[in-house]
């Protein structure tokens, strides 16, 4: 049976080959030699680029599928997503695959870049390959952002709003850029069309073109050999050395391609599993600016930026929005020019390792901050987060009234009790051990001195409410601990 | 060995995809019950958790505000009063207005869902009979109230409502001017009738922690006690 199939395949294949004559063009590409080291166990370092490309193909396939149903108009996009989610057979799975494969693509591109950076593979003669790679990273992030906008929900709406406001701060050209980006001075009917065109035509066009260029460079200059400590790159001698190395090289079609295929299959399997188990993202709340309960968050690739912007001092805002990303991209583009020679092995490049460690930690911490966003008040906490029952059980009638006033005055939106509630201000579970009665009254009445974090609530609190709330707050102490007499922390002072 | 594994990957992938999409994998979204606009939410539990639980407690007990999961309270409170209080709040207290017409976050329909849902969810038939009415009644005698206080309340709350102890439990003052300023006569009357079962305060007929000669409070007793508490208010809030 197997033999018959093989015979049929050979004869059909032969028929086409006799007419197309592809072999002379394709075989040299597939069989081009790669350094012997890259074909061995170290070859596993080289699989991330092809996995990124595999996910790009998956994105194109699922994206075309979604475009058959999705309606890129402000008034129907949300409904068409709901249609995909709940009515179109497998529509939810298509959305889910597209989301998880897109997320996977960002992950793979970042891992690929990190590997190339750590192994010094961007050094002579592969500077241009690196530059194309940086541009591909930007385009991938561009796809992630515009894709988030096409998921036309509250996150998308406010995401465009934030993006446009940032663009609007560009000196002189700002309003023009906003007009171009969202099709008018405010988010409107043509905004979604603009982002649809960006996501479906413009960015993918550039992406595919640059991937072509990137691949051409990989083929023409060859992939880098695994770094060996003590064998620095010298542009004068590198080409000859590499040429010698290729003489001992192995064809790409073989071990290397098998590794690529295996890893890509594994990545796709993970994507499929995530898509099936966790499902598609959103659409979340309606994209309606009159819904004030919206709590928009960017998708995960941008949470670090969200965290950075939120934590930056107001004076630095414009710099962090406009100059910082440009500086970051210029730094990335300059990498192969700053160091295009010398050692490639990470063990001989402590600065490179340090950059990756510090950069990775910074991104992770900022992403965590963006995810938890403790600076945002939790607007529904006052009526939704309960007072811990242990506190209620031991409270006096006055303290109970104080607790009710505490909720009613929205204190809970910024202050947590037992970790539940807003996190903009400190958790007040043990405030009775820290602040005296006078200090509590002062803090509530006048807020943080010098226009600090906490507003002054004196005008919004009646004397009886103040009495009750302060009694309640003073009662917030671990059992057996006396109330604060002299504060353990100094009274807040004005910010410098 | 490796080639054998590799050869099986496509088959495994296809099988997995079919399996994943064929049955109902956990990731398959279920249609939301509402269209996503907050005013379209009409589920009592969702509305209660978002708008009431913060003060009245997760299951209607053990919040700082009066418990709503209290069958005796639900037995005597008129439906119209529930709707009215959720709609416009209770002036002078921490109970906020929840109807959009009064500056609150909810539609009239949602207020109705909440007010009516309380009895459906937590109301129970049975319980004590001859319960004094919920709403405030005119009159009430402060002196009679003081006599009744000594018999029905002082054992826990102290002679003058200054607080005391009930077993291990500390009982706070109820003659505190700030407490009284934030409590309406209506809620005081309600507590005299229903007690606070979640915090161990007996209702109008329970004998827990009360002297042997205690007898069930009558409508007049309740009115007298309310007047007594009202008389403790500082002049500005009477």
XYZ file of C-alpha atoms in Angstrom:
734
model
C 0.000 0.000 0.000
C 2.755 2.343 1.056
C 4.705 1.460 -2.056
C 1.762 2.220 -4.345
C 1.220 5.578 -2.681
C 4.878 6.429 -3.084
C 4.810 5.464 -6.752
C 1.729 7.648 -7.341
C 3.279 10.561 -5.495
C 6.538 10.240 -7.439
C 4.836 10.108 -10.799
C 2.451 12.998 -10.044
C 5.305 15.003 -8.544
C 7.462 14.125 -11.521
C 4.777 15.333 -13.928
C 4.635 18.729 -12.270
C 8.399 18.992 -11.850
C 8.916 18.246 -15.538
C 6.842 21.331 -16.305
C 7.590 23.678 -13.388
C 11.321 22.971 -13.068
C 11.326 24.098 -9.400
C 14.060 21.772 -8.208
C 17.043 23.772 -9.496
C 15.646 26.869 -7.758
C 14.448 25.349 -4.475
C 16.905 22.567 -3.724
C 19.982 24.802 -3.327
C 18.026 26.852 -0.772
C 16.977 23.794 1.180
C 20.366 22.174 0.968
C 22.480 25.260 1.600
C 25.216 24.394 4.077
C 25.042 25.612 7.652
C 27.895 25.538 10.177
C 28.342 22.053 11.593
C 27.859 23.350 15.154
C 24.410 24.668 14.317
C 23.374 21.205 13.142
C 24.291 19.540 16.448
C 22.616 19.853 19.850
C 23.387 23.588 19.860
C 21.013 23.809 16.914
C 18.143 24.032 19.404
C 19.129 27.680 19.917
C 18.191 28.373 16.291
C 14.541 27.313 16.316
C 12.861 30.509 17.567
C 12.951 32.462 14.300
C 11.250 29.731 12.324
C 8.669 29.298 15.098
C 7.869 33.032 14.820
C 7.370 32.584 11.107
C 5.196 29.518 11.580
C 2.955 31.525 13.886
C 2.892 34.317 11.292
C 1.509 31.810 8.769
C -1.047 30.669 11.339
C -1.972 34.327 11.903
C -2.470 34.872 8.180
C -4.638 31.757 7.871
C -6.804 32.480 10.925
C -6.873 36.184 10.101
C -8.312 35.498 6.649
C -10.896 33.262 8.284
C -11.887 36.000 10.706
C -12.030 38.637 7.961
C -14.731 36.569 6.238
C -17.113 37.336 9.119
C -15.782 40.397 10.948
C -17.459 43.714 10.097
C -14.986 46.611 10.456
C -17.568 49.277 11.287
C -17.976 50.946 14.643
C -21.632 50.028 14.978
C -21.386 46.377 13.944
C -17.905 45.166 14.899
C -18.925 44.185 18.440
C -21.947 42.260 17.203
C -19.873 40.458 14.590
C -17.440 39.373 17.313
C -20.331 38.094 19.404
C -21.586 36.287 16.315
C -18.174 34.660 15.909
C -18.032 33.749 19.576
C -21.482 32.285 20.054
C -23.071 31.395 16.735
C -20.579 30.767 13.952
C -19.447 27.141 14.302
C -15.798 27.168 15.431
C -15.825 30.970 15.184
C -14.739 31.196 18.830
C -11.895 28.769 18.143
C -10.719 30.822 15.192
C -10.692 33.965 17.355
C -8.997 32.079 20.131
C -6.300 30.680 17.827
C -5.697 34.139 16.344
C -5.275 35.676 19.807
C -3.026 32.972 21.244
C -0.993 32.585 18.080
C -0.499 36.371 17.977
C 0.574 36.361 21.619
C 2.882 33.442 20.852
C 4.369 35.381 17.951
C 5.284 38.296 20.219
C 6.838 35.844 22.686
C 8.795 34.008 19.986
C 10.070 37.219 18.352
C 11.289 38.482 21.726
C 12.967 35.156 22.580
C 14.517 35.023 19.100
C 15.926 38.537 19.511
C 17.229 37.786 22.989
C 19.006 34.685 21.712
C 20.535 36.580 18.797
C 21.618 39.339 21.163
C 23.126 36.970 23.758
C 24.995 34.975 21.129
C 26.278 38.089 19.424
C 24.815 36.822 16.167
C 24.083 40.408 15.108
C 27.796 41.179 14.699
C 29.552 41.459 11.349
C 28.300 40.616 8.708
C 24.725 40.307 9.987
C 24.021 43.921 11.037
C 21.301 44.362 8.446
C 19.641 41.097 9.463
C 19.387 42.506 12.999
C 17.982 45.832 11.752
C 15.325 43.992 9.746
C 14.624 42.003 12.908
C 14.116 45.158 14.995
C 11.702 46.465 12.362
C 9.901 43.118 12.397
C 9.548 43.382 16.188
C 7.981 46.823 15.797
C 5.628 45.551 13.112
C 4.666 42.568 15.277
C 3.831 44.942 18.130
C 1.970 47.107 15.619
C -0.105 44.066 14.695
C -0.771 43.379 18.376
C -1.949 46.939 18.987
C -4.107 47.283 15.879
C -5.491 43.797 16.528
C -6.503 44.849 20.013
C -8.333 47.813 18.480
C -10.261 45.543 16.091
C -11.588 43.719 19.155
C -13.903 46.711 19.377
C -14.685 46.691 23.109
C -14.058 49.080 25.991
C -10.349 48.169 26.152
C -10.054 48.826 22.416
C -11.945 52.110 22.566
C -9.891 53.532 25.419
C -6.711 52.004 23.981
C -7.208 54.047 20.799
C -8.023 57.063 22.959
C -4.760 56.714 24.878
C -2.762 56.033 21.703
C -4.257 59.057 19.947
C -3.696 61.299 22.980
C -0.064 60.238 23.044
C 0.310 60.901 19.328
C -1.417 64.251 19.813
C 1.447 65.397 22.044
C 3.921 65.313 19.156
C 5.012 68.922 18.622
C 3.466 70.665 15.602
C 2.447 67.490 13.742
C 0.405 66.074 16.651
C -3.127 67.033 15.496
C -2.282 65.923 11.954
C -1.125 62.509 13.144
C -4.264 62.081 15.245
C -6.432 63.039 12.275
C -4.619 60.506 10.090
C -4.672 57.767 12.710
C -8.299 57.880 13.826
C -9.872 59.566 10.808
C -10.898 62.779 12.565
C -10.301 64.741 15.745
C -12.197 62.197 17.873
C -12.816 58.455 17.743
C -15.576 57.974 15.211
C -17.000 55.976 12.365
C -13.809 55.910 10.293
C -11.465 55.082 13.187
C -12.104 51.377 12.945
C -11.692 51.430 9.143
C -8.264 53.005 9.570
C -7.161 50.350 12.044
C -8.653 47.586 9.913
C -6.630 48.788 6.930
C -3.512 48.980 9.100
C -4.047 45.526 10.574
C -5.047 43.744 7.384
C -3.198 45.495 4.564
C -0.509 47.953 5.542
C 1.321 46.273 8.418
C 1.031 42.699 7.071
C 2.322 43.953 3.696
C 5.356 45.475 5.347
C 5.740 42.455 7.612
C 5.781 39.942 4.781
C 8.141 42.094 2.723
C 10.560 42.447 5.622
C 10.328 38.742 6.471
C 11.348 38.114 2.857
C 14.292 40.454 3.240
C 15.217 38.927 6.607
C 15.185 35.435 5.086
C 17.194 36.566 2.090
C 19.859 37.934 4.431
C 19.841 34.705 6.441
C 20.412 32.753 3.242
C 22.910 35.079 1.622
C 25.106 35.711 4.678
C 24.393 32.364 6.312
C 23.387 31.727 9.885
C 25.966 32.399 12.547
C 27.982 29.539 13.951
C 27.421 28.804 17.674
C 29.632 31.204 19.645
C 32.871 29.869 21.046
C 34.636 31.777 23.851
C 37.978 33.080 22.693
C 37.033 33.237 19.024
C 36.177 36.918 18.487
C 34.645 38.313 15.309
C 37.030 40.350 13.193
C 35.382 41.803 10.050
C 38.695 41.504 8.187
C 39.057 37.752 8.641
C 35.503 36.658 9.387
C 34.340 35.953 5.837
C 37.266 33.676 5.025
C 36.911 31.870 8.352
C 33.177 31.363 7.879
C 33.768 30.114 4.340
C 36.212 27.511 5.705
C 33.710 26.507 8.360
C 30.990 25.943 5.764
C 33.209 23.444 3.982
C 32.705 21.197 6.998
C 29.061 22.310 7.162
C 25.848 20.274 7.010
C 22.887 20.859 4.660
C 19.973 22.745 6.211
C 17.585 20.064 4.922
C 18.182 17.454 7.559
C 18.890 17.830 11.223
C 18.407 21.614 11.377
C 15.144 21.599 9.485
C 13.862 18.713 11.574
C 14.571 20.666 14.745
C 12.786 23.718 13.310
C 9.802 21.613 12.306
C 9.684 19.844 15.653
C 9.821 23.046 17.677
C 7.289 24.844 15.440
C 4.922 21.901 15.822
C 5.365 22.025 19.580
C 4.638 25.770 19.635
C 1.541 25.288 17.496
C 0.413 22.520 19.823
C 0.785 24.827 22.817
C -1.132 27.564 20.972
C -3.927 25.143 20.054
C -4.130 23.902 23.631
C -4.280 27.416 25.075
C -6.876 28.362 22.474
C -9.045 25.388 23.383
C -8.609 25.563 27.146
C -8.577 29.294 27.851
C -10.526 30.465 24.833
C -10.705 33.782 22.982
C -10.108 37.123 24.656
C -13.207 39.276 24.917
C -14.893 41.139 23.540
C -15.133 42.821 26.950
C -17.376 45.727 27.870
C -19.152 47.750 25.190
C -17.064 50.431 23.460
C -19.252 53.180 24.880
C -17.649 56.274 26.420
C -20.769 56.902 28.529
C -20.109 53.729 30.513
C -18.026 55.114 33.346
C -17.605 51.726 35.002
C -15.107 50.727 32.294
C -11.733 49.676 33.659
C -9.705 49.471 30.447
C -6.363 47.683 30.267
C -4.107 47.220 27.231
C -3.294 43.697 26.047
C -0.331 42.090 27.762
C 2.404 43.153 25.286
C 1.711 46.770 26.281
C 1.119 46.382 30.015
C 4.748 47.330 30.748
C 4.279 50.615 28.898
C 0.990 51.213 30.715
C 2.816 50.580 34.002
C 5.713 52.832 33.044
C 3.433 55.697 31.994
C 1.334 55.404 35.131
C 4.325 55.356 37.445
C 6.233 58.194 35.769
C 6.114 61.583 37.431
C 3.803 64.021 35.642
C 6.718 66.173 34.489
C 8.273 63.280 32.598
C 5.062 62.166 30.862
C 5.658 63.674 27.443
C 9.245 62.428 27.402
C 8.233 58.890 28.383
C 5.479 58.876 25.752
C 7.304 60.359 22.807
C 11.057 60.399 23.251
C 11.556 57.223 25.282
C 10.208 54.744 22.688
C 12.210 56.464 19.961
C 15.358 56.304 22.107
C 14.673 52.641 22.821
C 14.280 51.790 19.138
C 17.391 53.800 18.182
C 19.342 51.905 20.874
C 18.156 48.600 19.414
C 19.047 49.698 15.883
C 22.486 50.848 17.007
C 23.359 47.552 18.732
C 25.255 46.025 15.756
C 27.128 49.284 15.137
C 28.183 49.792 18.722
C 29.609 46.285 18.874
C 30.016 44.651 15.482
C 33.249 42.843 16.362
C 34.835 40.973 19.241
C 33.700 38.146 21.475
C 30.340 36.539 20.805
C 30.026 34.049 23.655
C 27.765 35.268 26.496
C 30.375 34.056 29.013
C 32.750 36.721 27.679
C 30.110 39.454 27.403
C 28.953 40.332 30.917
C 27.467 43.655 29.821
C 25.217 41.942 27.288
C 24.075 39.408 29.881
C 23.450 42.200 32.361
C 21.428 44.175 29.804
C 19.210 41.130 29.192
C 18.771 40.442 32.917
C 18.028 44.051 33.854
C 15.847 44.615 30.787
C 13.906 41.402 31.359
C 13.387 42.108 35.052
C 12.287 45.674 34.322
C 9.782 44.502 31.721
C 8.470 41.789 34.054
C 8.082 44.164 37.014
C 6.432 46.873 34.902
C 4.112 44.267 33.358
C 3.154 43.075 36.842
C 2.533 46.651 37.935
C 0.477 47.285 34.807
C -1.528 44.135 35.457
C -2.308 44.948 39.093
C -2.343 48.750 38.518
C -2.501 49.628 42.218
C -2.691 53.321 41.309
C -6.215 52.986 39.939
C -9.033 53.426 42.434
C -11.414 50.487 42.406
C -14.599 52.340 41.654
C -17.034 49.614 42.737
C -15.314 48.767 46.017
C -17.467 51.029 48.206
C -20.633 49.098 47.474
C -19.224 45.732 46.483
C -16.313 44.882 48.809
C -17.551 43.835 52.220
C -16.124 44.834 55.585
C -14.367 41.695 56.904
C -16.870 39.949 59.192
C -14.323 39.599 61.999
C -14.255 43.404 62.221
C -18.060 43.650 62.174
C -18.425 41.042 64.908
C -16.347 42.945 67.426
C -17.503 46.455 66.457
C -19.557 48.741 68.690
C -22.688 50.415 67.310
C -20.700 53.608 66.724
C -17.932 51.707 64.940
C -20.544 49.966 62.780
C -21.928 53.370 61.780
C -18.346 54.426 61.081
C -17.793 51.384 58.874
C -20.981 52.152 56.944
C -19.875 55.780 56.518
C -16.423 54.539 55.476
C -18.068 52.575 52.654
C -20.559 55.315 51.808
C -17.809 57.958 51.484
C -15.991 55.797 48.902
C -12.926 55.426 51.186
C -12.813 51.785 50.170
C -12.171 52.654 46.525
C -8.613 53.574 47.478
C -8.108 51.825 50.820
C -8.204 48.062 51.247
C -9.214 46.161 54.376
C -7.528 42.779 54.717
C -6.192 43.266 51.192
C -9.635 43.742 49.609
C -10.473 47.097 48.073
C -8.549 49.785 46.211
C -4.793 49.924 46.560
C -4.121 53.552 45.745
C -3.860 54.414 49.429
C -2.500 52.228 52.218
C -4.375 49.183 53.506
C -6.115 50.333 56.676
C -6.505 46.941 58.387
C -4.200 48.011 61.228
C -4.365 51.803 60.946
C -5.473 52.040 64.581
C -1.976 51.068 65.672
C -0.351 53.699 63.484
C -2.385 56.886 63.731
C -3.914 58.589 66.731
C -7.408 60.007 66.797
C -6.100 63.516 66.086
C -3.980 62.352 63.192
C -6.873 60.416 61.673
C -9.141 63.451 61.873
C -6.426 65.623 60.366
C -5.775 63.163 57.543
C -9.461 62.833 56.629
C -10.140 66.561 56.950
C -7.120 67.887 55.132
C -5.896 64.966 53.044
C -2.216 64.525 52.355
C -0.552 67.894 52.912
C 0.820 69.745 49.921
C -1.748 68.391 47.456
C -0.537 64.823 47.914
C -2.196 61.573 47.109
C -5.258 61.831 49.351
C -7.763 64.621 48.752
C -9.187 66.632 51.658
C -12.581 65.261 52.668
C -13.358 67.766 55.432
C -16.185 69.382 53.493
C -17.816 66.047 52.686
C -17.895 64.592 56.187
C -20.368 65.684 58.869
C -19.102 65.833 62.466
C -21.040 62.705 63.465
C -19.679 60.829 60.480
C -16.160 61.925 61.377
C -16.634 60.729 64.966
C -17.967 57.386 63.804
C -15.354 56.837 61.083
C -12.481 57.715 63.374
C -13.876 55.380 66.065
C -14.049 52.658 63.409
C -10.525 53.324 62.125
C -9.107 53.395 65.674
C -10.689 49.992 66.257
C -8.763 48.513 63.308
C -6.017 46.808 65.295
C -4.867 43.238 65.709
C -6.374 41.721 68.893
C -4.538 42.807 72.024
C -2.732 45.750 70.430
C -3.374 49.149 72.022
C -4.382 52.137 69.910
C -1.620 54.429 68.735
C -0.756 57.033 71.345
C 2.242 58.613 69.737
C 2.264 57.663 66.087
C 4.795 55.026 65.095
C 5.241 56.706 61.747
C 5.865 60.443 61.597
C 2.992 62.633 60.486
C 3.005 63.007 56.705
C 5.033 65.958 55.524
C 4.643 67.930 52.334
C 6.223 66.439 49.252
C 9.430 68.260 48.309
C 12.987 6.783 17.287
C 12.953 10.549 16.707
C 11.580 10.126 13.209
C 8.846 7.872 14.538
C 7.806 10.558 17.031
C 8.082 13.265 14.404
C 5.975 11.278 11.958
C 3.171 11.126 14.457
C 3.024 14.827 15.235
C 0.673 15.812 12.381
C -1.714 12.990 13.218
C -1.601 13.916 16.879
C -2.215 17.590 16.076
C -5.201 16.841 13.895
C -6.626 14.454 16.459
C -6.116 16.986 19.195
C -7.700 19.820 17.239
C -10.708 17.698 16.385
C -11.011 16.593 19.972
C -10.630 20.125 21.210
C -13.229 21.598 18.874
C -15.602 18.676 18.678
C -16.689 18.455 22.273
C -17.061 21.517 24.435
C -13.560 22.494 25.553
C -13.307 24.772 28.569
C -12.294 27.710 26.407
C -15.562 27.834 24.457
C -17.312 31.027 25.546
C -20.908 30.957 26.707
C -23.153 33.848 25.700
C -23.460 36.467 28.442
C -26.902 36.818 29.986
C -27.123 40.500 29.173
C -26.027 42.754 26.367
C -23.164 44.085 28.437
C -24.646 47.433 29.418
C -24.713 47.776 33.197
C -28.342 48.932 33.188
C -29.322 45.692 31.430
C -28.316 43.590 34.440
C -31.471 42.358 36.129
C -30.123 39.444 38.130
C -30.728 40.025 41.833
C -27.546 38.261 42.934
C -25.332 40.228 40.544
C -26.918 43.553 41.523
C -26.790 42.742 45.232
C -23.106 41.744 45.085
C -22.166 44.932 43.255
C -24.334 47.490 45.075
C -25.397 46.199 48.498
C -22.902 43.640 49.795
C -20.344 46.312 50.691
C -22.476 47.521 53.627
C -25.085 44.800 54.172
C -22.741 41.810 53.964
C -22.111 39.124 51.354
C -25.120 37.027 52.320
C -27.100 39.852 53.851
C -25.645 39.445 57.340
C -22.600 40.651 59.273
C -22.212 43.924 57.435
C -21.948 47.252 59.234
C -25.413 48.216 57.963
C -28.597 46.498 59.207
C -28.854 42.885 58.000
C -31.250 42.327 55.094
C -31.120 38.552 55.365
C -33.417 38.701 58.374
C -36.749 36.897 57.965
C -38.385 38.825 60.804
C -37.423 42.155 59.225
C -38.591 40.969 55.812
C -41.860 39.794 57.356
C -42.792 43.208 58.705
C -41.257 45.710 56.299
C -43.765 46.964 53.693
C -42.779 46.402 50.049
C -43.294 50.080 49.253
C -40.883 51.060 52.032
C -38.160 48.800 50.602
C -38.584 50.321 47.144
C -38.617 53.827 48.589
C -35.463 53.393 50.663
C -33.456 51.758 47.862
C -34.665 54.487 45.496
C -33.957 57.580 47.561
C -31.766 56.335 50.400
C -32.317 57.427 53.989
C -31.460 61.053 54.623
C -28.940 61.645 57.400
C -27.716 58.051 57.387
C -25.168 56.163 55.294
C -27.898 54.573 53.153
C -27.377 56.121 49.715
C -29.965 56.737 46.995
C -29.617 54.092 44.288
C -32.087 55.244 41.646
C -30.634 57.234 38.769
C -33.435 59.773 39.278
C -31.949 60.458 42.709
C -28.360 60.469 41.516
C -27.716 56.777 42.077
C -26.278 54.195 39.690
C -29.350 51.992 39.056
C -32.436 52.183 36.875
C -35.901 52.099 38.392
C -36.302 48.563 37.081
C -33.114 47.463 38.808
C -34.166 49.097 42.077
C -37.372 47.092 41.810
C -35.431 43.867 41.227
C -33.394 44.513 44.367
C -36.277 45.616 46.584
C -38.525 42.760 45.529
C -35.743 40.202 45.410
C -34.949 40.580 49.114
C -38.163 38.901 50.213
C -37.966 36.227 47.525
C -34.411 35.342 48.455
C -34.374 35.633 52.221
C -38.002 35.897 53.355
C -39.318 32.903 55.336
C -42.805 32.060 56.459
C -43.430 31.464 60.167
C -41.520 33.149 62.951
C -43.008 35.133 65.858
C -46.606 36.282 65.712
C -48.080 39.605 66.866
C -45.006 41.478 65.729
C -45.255 45.254 66.193
C -45.473 47.133 62.897
C -42.304 48.172 61.122
C -43.073 51.816 60.408
C -42.653 54.493 63.050
C -45.763 55.301 65.043
C -46.521 58.722 66.560
C -46.428 59.079 70.324
C -44.308 57.046 72.655
C -43.580 57.906 76.227
C -40.005 58.553 77.311
C -40.610 57.693 81.008
C -42.310 54.414 80.146
C -39.494 53.823 77.696
C -36.914 54.258 80.452
C -38.685 51.664 82.628
C -38.874 49.248 79.731
C -35.187 49.899 78.894
C -34.175 48.875 82.408
C -35.990 45.577 81.964
C -35.386 44.691 78.304
C -32.097 46.345 77.343
C -29.991 47.463 80.307
C -28.548 44.035 81.035
C -26.377 44.367 77.944
C -26.463 48.034 76.996
C -26.046 49.475 80.540
C -28.488 51.582 82.577
C -28.208 54.613 80.367
C -27.201 52.904 77.149
C -23.551 53.557 77.888
C -22.602 50.008 76.866
C -21.484 47.009 78.852
C -20.875 43.339 78.438
C -22.963 40.436 77.343
C -21.062 37.332 78.344
C -17.754 37.618 76.513
C -19.154 40.125 74.051
C -18.364 43.807 74.440
C -21.506 45.883 73.884
C -20.830 49.414 72.720
C -22.687 52.544 73.745
C -25.994 53.335 72.128
C -26.344 56.708 73.848
C -23.393 58.011 71.856
C -24.479 61.243 70.131
C -22.586 60.398 66.924
C -24.153 56.934 66.752
C -27.610 58.407 67.285
C -26.977 61.187 64.774
C -26.279 58.602 62.086
C -29.204 56.338 63.030
C -32.753 57.166 62.022
C -35.569 56.556 64.505
C -36.808 54.052 61.956
C -33.694 51.891 62.183
C -33.699 52.157 65.993
C -37.307 50.928 66.030
C -36.388 48.146 63.656
C -33.530 46.927 65.871
C -35.807 47.014 68.937
C -38.197 44.714 67.062
C -35.843 42.486 65.078
C -32.687 42.679 67.155
C -29.502 41.944 65.241
C -29.545 38.169 65.013
C -26.188 38.131 63.215
C -24.514 39.959 66.126
C -26.381 38.213 68.948
C -28.888 40.967 69.842
C -32.236 39.376 70.711
C -35.474 40.415 69.026
C -38.590 41.806 70.715
C -39.626 38.450 72.093
C -36.424 36.483 72.727
C -35.327 36.087 76.349
C -31.610 35.588 75.710
C -29.539 37.506 78.316
C -32.700 39.191 79.623
C -34.123 39.091 83.164
C -36.620 36.333 84.038
C -39.496 38.757 84.317
C -38.994 39.956 80.710
C -42.094 39.620 78.611
C -42.498 40.122 74.876
C -42.432 43.795 73.903
C -45.743 45.242 72.791
C -46.271 47.865 70.118
C -46.455 50.498 72.876
C -43.204 49.250 74.455
C -41.461 49.534 71.108
C -42.752 53.062 70.567
C -41.728 54.058 74.128
C -38.224 52.651 73.703
C -37.810 54.454 70.379
C -38.852 57.694 72.074
C -36.345 57.097 74.861
C -33.496 56.592 72.399
C -34.632 59.665 70.485
C -34.512 61.653 73.747
C -30.804 60.826 74.078
C -29.964 62.554 70.850
C -28.081 65.812 71.056
C -30.559 68.679 70.530
C -29.345 69.421 67.011
C -30.248 66.020 65.606
C -33.577 65.393 67.362
